[in-house]
Amino acid sequence: MKRLIFLLMTLVLFLAACGGGNDSASNGEDGEFKERTWKIGFNTVEGSVRDVAAKKFKEVVESETDGAVTVEIYPNEELGSAQEMIESVKVGALDMQIAGANMMANTIPEYATLSLPFLVKDFDEAHAVLDSEIGDKLKAMGEDQGIKVLSDVELGFAQITNNVHPINKPEDLEGLKMRSPNDKSLIETFKALGSSVSTMPFTEVYLALSQGVVDGQFNPLDAIYETKFHEVQDHLALLNLTYYYSYFIMNQGAFDGLEPELQEIVQNAANEARDASYEFTANKDEEMLKKMKDSFVEITEPDVAPFQEKVKPVYTKMEDVIDPEIIKETETFLKEYRAEQ
C-alpha cells in the first residue's frame, strides 16, 4: 500500500511539474520571481544533519526570493524510500533530495568511492577530496542521469553498534548479522570482516535491531542518537570505518530551466547548506557520546590497523564496480595531500 501511494504521488507530482513548466522559466514582468513551491525529501528524522542542511537551504532561498519560492521539507521517507526519491528526482517528479552518496551509487557506482573502508582519515581529508577536481568529476557524473548535484552534505564517520559483544578486533565481527545500506563497498567490507549482511531501508533499522532480525549496524554517532539506536544496542565501537555524506540533488532539466539569477540563488543556498552540515558535524561526536555513554554496556576504541589489513581485498573487488581510475586518483590525491600537511 505504501509503495502504491508513493507511485501515485510520483505520477501526480510529475504531471504537475509538466504543467507548471512556465513558472520555472522566467521572472514576472516586474522583475520579481514567480511564486512556486519546491519539495525536499530525505530519509532521516527531523533534527538530523540532513534536516539542518535542508532548513538552511530553505532559509536562504525564501529570503533571497522575498518569499516567492517556498521550500517544503519532508524528512523520514515521507515522500518514499531513499531510492524511490532518487528515481523521482531523475524524472522530475520530486524537486530535490538530500540523498546518501552510498544510495546514489546504485545509479552512479563511483559515488561509492568515499565509502571504501578507511579511505579518508578525518573530515579535512574528506573535504579536500570533495573540493578537488575528483569531487567535481563525481558531481558531474549525475548529469547523464538527469541529476544536478548542487553540493555535498556531511553526515560523519560511521561507527559500529551491536547487541552480541564488544568489538575489539576484526574477529569480533565474525558471524554477526549486520545491517548495511545497499552499497556494494560497504557490503563487501563486512563480508571481508566475516559478518553476514542484510540490506534494508534506514527507517526499518530500529525495529530490526529491537526484534533481533539483525545484530548490529553502522552509522555516524548523530544518526545513532537521533534514531535512538542506542536504546536497543549494547555495544559501540569507535572505528571511523567509512565517511558518510549525501549529495544535495535537483532534477537537471528543472535546474537548467531556471533563470540565471535563480540558479545562482539555488547554488549559493546549497553551498550554505553544505557549510551548515560541516559546522553541525564538527563537534557533534563528543556531544553525542556524552548523551549516549550511559546507554551502552561498553564503548570500545579498537586499534584500526588490523581492520584496515582485513578489508584490503575490498579495494580490488570494487574495481569491478567503480572506475579503477577514480579509486587510483583518489588514493594518489590523498597521498600527496598528506605529504603536504
Coordinates of C-alpha atoms in Angstrom, one line a residue:
M1 CA 0.0 0.0 0.0
K2 CA 2.8 2.4 0.9
R3 CA 4.5 1.7 -2.4
L4 CA 1.2 2.3 -4.3
I5 CA 0.7 5.6 -2.6
F6 CA 4.2 6.6 -3.5
L7 CA 3.8 5.7 -7.1
L8 CA 0.5 7.6 -7.3
M9 CA 2.2 10.6 -5.6
T10 CA 5.1 10.4 -8.1
L11 CA 2.6 10.4 -11.1
V12 CA 0.8 13.4 -9.7
L13 CA 4.0 15.4 -9.0
F14 CA 5.3 14.6 -12.4
L15 CA 2.1 15.8 -14.2
A16 CA 2.2 18.9 -12.0
A17 CA 5.8 19.5 -13.0
C18 CA 5.0 19.2 -16.7
G19 CA 2.0 21.5 -16.3
G20 CA 4.0 24.1 -14.3
G21 CA 7.0 24.4 -16.6
N22 CA 6.3 28.0 -17.4
D23 CA 6.6 29.0 -13.8
S24 CA 10.2 27.9 -13.6
A25 CA 11.2 29.5 -16.8
S26 CA 11.4 33.2 -16.1
N27 CA 10.7 36.1 -13.8
G28 CA 7.4 38.0 -13.9
E29 CA 7.2 41.2 -16.0
D30 CA 8.0 43.3 -12.9
G31 CA 11.3 41.5 -12.4
E32 CA 10.2 39.6 -9.3
F33 CA 10.3 35.8 -9.1
K34 CA 7.1 34.0 -9.8
E35 CA 5.6 32.1 -6.9
R36 CA 6.4 28.4 -6.7
T37 CA 6.8 25.6 -4.2
W38 CA 9.7 23.2 -4.0
K39 CA 9.8 19.9 -2.0
I40 CA 12.9 18.4 -0.5
G41 CA 12.9 14.8 0.8
F42 CA 15.3 12.7 2.7
N43 CA 15.4 9.5 4.8
T44 CA 16.5 10.7 8.3
V45 CA 14.5 12.3 11.1
E46 CA 13.8 15.9 11.9
G47 CA 16.7 17.3 13.8
S48 CA 19.3 15.3 11.9
V49 CA 22.1 16.9 9.9
R50 CA 20.2 16.5 6.7
D51 CA 17.3 18.4 8.3
V52 CA 19.7 21.1 9.4
A53 CA 21.0 21.4 5.8
A54 CA 17.5 21.5 4.3
K55 CA 16.4 24.2 6.7
K56 CA 19.4 26.3 5.8
F57 CA 18.6 25.9 2.1
K58 CA 15.0 26.9 2.8
E59 CA 16.1 29.9 4.8
V60 CA 18.4 31.2 2.1
V61 CA 16.1 30.6 -0.9
E62 CA 13.0 32.1 0.7
S63 CA 14.9 35.1 1.9
E64 CA 16.7 35.7 -1.4
T65 CA 13.5 35.4 -3.4
D66 CA 11.5 37.5 -0.9
G67 CA 9.2 34.6 -0.2
A68 CA 8.3 34.0 -3.9
V69 CA 9.8 30.5 -3.6
T70 CA 8.5 28.3 -0.8
V71 CA 10.6 25.3 0.2
E72 CA 8.8 22.4 2.0
I73 CA 10.8 19.8 3.9
Y74 CA 9.8 16.2 4.1
P75 CA 12.0 14.1 6.4
N76 CA 11.9 10.4 7.4
E77 CA 11.0 9.0 3.9
E78 CA 7.6 10.8 3.9
L79 CA 7.9 11.0 0.1
G80 CA 9.1 7.4 -0.4
S81 CA 12.2 5.4 0.3
A82 CA 15.6 6.9 -0.4
Q83 CA 15.9 5.0 -3.7
E84 CA 12.4 5.9 -4.8
M85 CA 13.1 9.6 -4.1
I86 CA 16.3 9.4 -6.2
E87 CA 14.3 8.0 -9.1
S88 CA 11.6 10.7 -8.6
V89 CA 14.3 13.4 -8.9
K90 CA 15.7 11.8 -12.0
V91 CA 12.3 12.1 -13.8
G92 CA 11.4 15.5 -12.4
A93 CA 8.6 14.2 -10.1
L94 CA 10.4 15.4 -6.9
D95 CA 12.1 18.8 -6.9
M96 CA 15.1 18.0 -4.6
Q97 CA 16.5 15.4 -2.3
I98 CA 19.4 15.1 0.2
A99 CA 20.4 11.6 -1.0
G100 CA 23.1 9.4 0.6
A101 CA 26.0 9.1 -1.8
N102 CA 26.1 5.4 -1.0
M103 CA 22.5 5.1 -2.1
M104 CA 23.1 7.0 -5.3
A105 CA 25.9 4.5 -6.0
N106 CA 23.2 2.2 -7.2
T107 CA 22.8 4.6 -10.1
I108 CA 26.3 6.0 -10.3
P109 CA 28.8 3.4 -8.9
E110 CA 31.6 5.9 -8.5
Y111 CA 29.6 7.6 -5.7
A112 CA 30.7 4.7 -3.5
T113 CA 34.3 5.8 -3.8
L114 CA 34.4 7.5 -0.4
S115 CA 32.5 4.5 1.1
L116 CA 35.7 2.5 0.7
P117 CA 36.8 1.5 4.2
F118 CA 39.3 3.7 6.0
L119 CA 40.0 5.7 2.7
V120 CA 39.9 9.1 4.4
K121 CA 41.1 9.6 8.0
D122 CA 39.3 12.7 9.0
F123 CA 37.0 15.5 7.9
D124 CA 39.7 17.6 6.5
E125 CA 40.7 14.8 4.1
A126 CA 37.1 14.2 3.1
H127 CA 36.6 17.9 2.4
A128 CA 39.8 18.1 0.4
V129 CA 38.7 15.3 -1.9
L130 CA 35.2 16.7 -2.4
D131 CA 36.6 20.1 -3.1
S132 CA 39.1 18.8 -5.6
E133 CA 38.8 18.0 -9.3
I134 CA 37.9 14.5 -8.2
G135 CA 34.9 15.9 -6.4
D136 CA 33.9 18.0 -9.4
K137 CA 34.2 14.9 -11.6
L138 CA 32.0 12.9 -9.3
K139 CA 29.3 15.7 -9.2
A140 CA 29.3 16.0 -13.0
M141 CA 28.5 12.2 -13.3
G142 CA 25.0 13.0 -12.2
E143 CA 24.2 14.9 -15.4
D144 CA 23.9 11.8 -17.6
Q145 CA 21.3 10.5 -15.2
G146 CA 19.3 13.7 -15.2
I147 CA 20.6 14.8 -11.8
K148 CA 22.1 18.2 -10.9
V149 CA 24.4 17.7 -7.9
L150 CA 24.3 21.1 -6.1
S151 CA 26.6 20.3 -3.2
D152 CA 27.6 17.7 -0.7
V153 CA 26.1 17.4 2.8
E154 CA 28.3 15.9 5.5
L155 CA 26.9 13.1 7.7
G156 CA 30.0 12.0 9.6
F157 CA 32.2 8.9 10.1
A158 CA 30.4 5.5 10.6
Q159 CA 30.8 3.7 14.0
I160 CA 29.6 0.2 14.7
T161 CA 27.0 -0.9 17.2
N162 CA 25.8 -4.4 18.1
N163 CA 24.0 -6.5 20.7
V164 CA 26.2 -9.5 20.9
H165 CA 29.6 -8.5 22.4
P166 CA 32.2 -5.7 22.4
I167 CA 34.2 -5.1 19.2
N168 CA 38.0 -5.0 19.9
K169 CA 39.4 -6.9 16.9
P170 CA 38.2 -7.9 13.4
E171 CA 37.4 -11.4 14.6
D172 CA 34.7 -10.0 16.9
L173 CA 32.6 -9.2 13.8
E174 CA 32.7 -12.8 12.5
G175 CA 29.2 -14.3 12.4
L176 CA 27.4 -11.1 13.4
K177 CA 24.3 -10.2 11.3
M178 CA 24.9 -6.6 10.3
R179 CA 22.6 -4.2 8.5
S180 CA 24.1 -2.2 5.7
P181 CA 22.7 0.2 3.1
N182 CA 22.6 -1.2 -0.4
D183 CA 26.2 -0.1 -1.1
K184 CA 28.4 -2.8 -2.5
S185 CA 31.6 -1.4 -1.0
L186 CA 30.1 -1.5 2.5
I187 CA 28.5 -4.9 1.9
E188 CA 31.9 -6.3 0.8
T189 CA 33.6 -4.6 3.8
F190 CA 31.5 -6.5 6.3
K191 CA 31.8 -9.8 4.3
A192 CA 35.5 -9.4 4.5
L193 CA 35.2 -9.0 8.2
G194 CA 33.2 -12.2 8.4
S195 CA 29.8 -10.8 9.0
S196 CA 26.6 -11.7 7.3
V197 CA 24.9 -8.7 5.7
S198 CA 21.3 -7.7 5.4
T199 CA 20.2 -4.6 3.5
M200 CA 17.1 -2.6 4.4
P201 CA 15.8 1.0 4.4
F202 CA 17.2 3.2 7.1
T203 CA 13.7 3.7 8.6
E204 CA 13.3 -0.1 9.2
V205 CA 16.6 -0.5 11.1
Y206 CA 15.4 0.4 14.6
L207 CA 12.7 -2.3 14.5
A208 CA 15.1 -4.8 13.0
L209 CA 17.5 -4.2 15.9
S210 CA 14.9 -4.3 18.6
Q211 CA 13.5 -7.6 17.3
G212 CA 16.9 -9.2 16.7
V213 CA 16.5 -9.5 13.0
V214 CA 20.0 -8.1 12.8
D215 CA 22.6 -7.9 15.5
G216 CA 24.1 -4.6 14.6
Q217 CA 24.5 -1.6 12.3
F218 CA 27.0 1.2 11.5
N219 CA 26.3 4.9 11.2
P220 CA 27.6 8.3 12.3
L221 CA 27.0 9.0 16.0
D222 CA 24.5 11.7 15.2
A223 CA 22.3 9.2 13.3
I224 CA 22.7 6.6 16.0
Y225 CA 21.5 9.1 18.6
E226 CA 18.7 10.8 16.6
T227 CA 17.1 7.5 15.6
K228 CA 17.6 6.1 19.1
F229 CA 19.6 3.0 18.1
H230 CA 21.5 3.4 21.4
E231 CA 18.2 2.3 23.1
V232 CA 18.3 -1.1 21.5
Q233 CA 22.1 -1.7 21.2
D234 CA 24.6 -2.7 23.9
H235 CA 28.0 -2.2 22.4
L236 CA 29.6 0.7 20.5
A237 CA 32.9 0.5 18.7
L238 CA 34.6 3.8 17.6
L239 CA 36.4 2.9 14.4
N240 CA 35.7 5.7 11.8
L241 CA 35.0 2.9 9.4
T242 CA 33.9 5.0 6.5
Y243 CA 33.0 8.6 5.7
Y244 CA 29.2 9.2 5.2
Y245 CA 28.0 12.1 3.1
S246 CA 25.0 13.0 1.0
Y247 CA 24.5 14.9 -2.2
F248 CA 22.0 17.8 -2.4
I249 CA 20.4 17.0 -5.7
M250 CA 17.9 18.5 -8.1
N251 CA 16.5 17.4 -11.5
Q252 CA 18.9 18.6 -14.1
G253 CA 16.3 19.8 -16.5
A254 CA 14.4 21.7 -13.8
F255 CA 17.7 23.5 -12.8
D256 CA 18.5 24.3 -16.4
G257 CA 15.0 25.8 -16.8
L258 CA 15.5 28.3 -14.0
E259 CA 16.6 31.9 -14.9
P260 CA 20.3 32.5 -14.2
E261 CA 19.6 34.7 -11.1
L262 CA 17.5 31.9 -9.5
Q263 CA 20.1 29.3 -10.5
E264 CA 22.7 31.4 -8.6
I265 CA 20.4 31.6 -5.5
V266 CA 19.8 27.9 -5.5
Q267 CA 23.5 27.1 -5.9
N268 CA 24.5 29.6 -3.1
A269 CA 21.8 28.2 -0.9
A270 CA 23.1 24.6 -1.4
N271 CA 26.6 25.7 -0.6
E272 CA 25.4 27.3 2.6
A273 CA 23.5 24.0 3.4
R274 CA 26.8 22.2 2.9
D275 CA 28.6 24.6 5.3
A276 CA 25.8 24.2 7.8
S277 CA 26.3 20.5 7.7
Y278 CA 30.1 20.9 8.2
E279 CA 29.5 23.1 11.2
F280 CA 26.9 20.7 12.7
T281 CA 29.2 17.7 12.5
A282 CA 32.4 19.4 13.6
N283 CA 32.0 18.8 17.3
K284 CA 29.0 16.5 17.3
D285 CA 30.7 13.2 18.1
E286 CA 31.8 14.3 21.5
E287 CA 28.4 15.7 22.3
M288 CA 26.6 12.5 21.1
L289 CA 29.0 10.3 23.1
K290 CA 28.2 12.2 26.3
K291 CA 24.5 11.8 25.7
M292 CA 24.7 8.1 24.9
K293 CA 27.5 6.8 27.1
D294 CA 25.2 5.5 29.9
S295 CA 23.0 3.7 27.3
F296 CA 25.8 1.3 26.1
V297 CA 27.1 -1.5 28.2
E298 CA 30.6 -0.9 26.7
I299 CA 32.2 1.5 24.4
T300 CA 35.5 0.4 22.7
E301 CA 38.1 2.2 20.6
P302 CA 39.9 -0.6 18.8
D303 CA 43.2 -0.4 17.1
V304 CA 42.3 0.4 13.5
A305 CA 45.3 -1.3 11.8
P306 CA 44.1 -4.9 12.0
F307 CA 40.8 -3.9 10.5
Q308 CA 42.5 -2.0 7.7
E309 CA 44.5 -5.1 6.8
K310 CA 41.5 -7.3 6.8
V311 CA 39.5 -5.1 4.4
K312 CA 42.3 -4.5 1.8
P313 CA 40.7 -7.0 -0.7
V314 CA 37.6 -4.8 -0.8
Y315 CA 39.5 -2.2 -2.9
T316 CA 40.4 -4.8 -5.5
K317 CA 36.8 -6.2 -5.6
M318 CA 35.4 -2.7 -6.1
E319 CA 37.4 -2.1 -9.2
D320 CA 34.8 -4.3 -10.9
V321 CA 32.2 -1.8 -9.9
I322 CA 33.8 1.6 -9.6
D323 CA 36.1 3.0 -12.4
P324 CA 39.5 1.9 -11.2
E325 CA 40.9 5.3 -12.3
I326 CA 38.7 7.1 -9.8
I327 CA 40.0 4.9 -7.0
K328 CA 43.6 5.4 -8.1
E329 CA 43.2 9.2 -8.5
T330 CA 41.7 9.5 -5.0
E331 CA 44.4 7.4 -3.4
T332 CA 47.1 9.4 -5.2
F333 CA 45.4 12.7 -4.2
L334 CA 45.3 11.7 -0.6
K335 CA 48.9 10.5 -0.6
E336 CA 50.0 13.9 -1.9
Y337 CA 47.6 15.8 0.4
R338 CA 49.1 14.0 3.5
A339 CA 52.6 14.7 2.4
E340 CA 51.8 18.4 2.3
Q341 CA 50.3 18.5 5.8

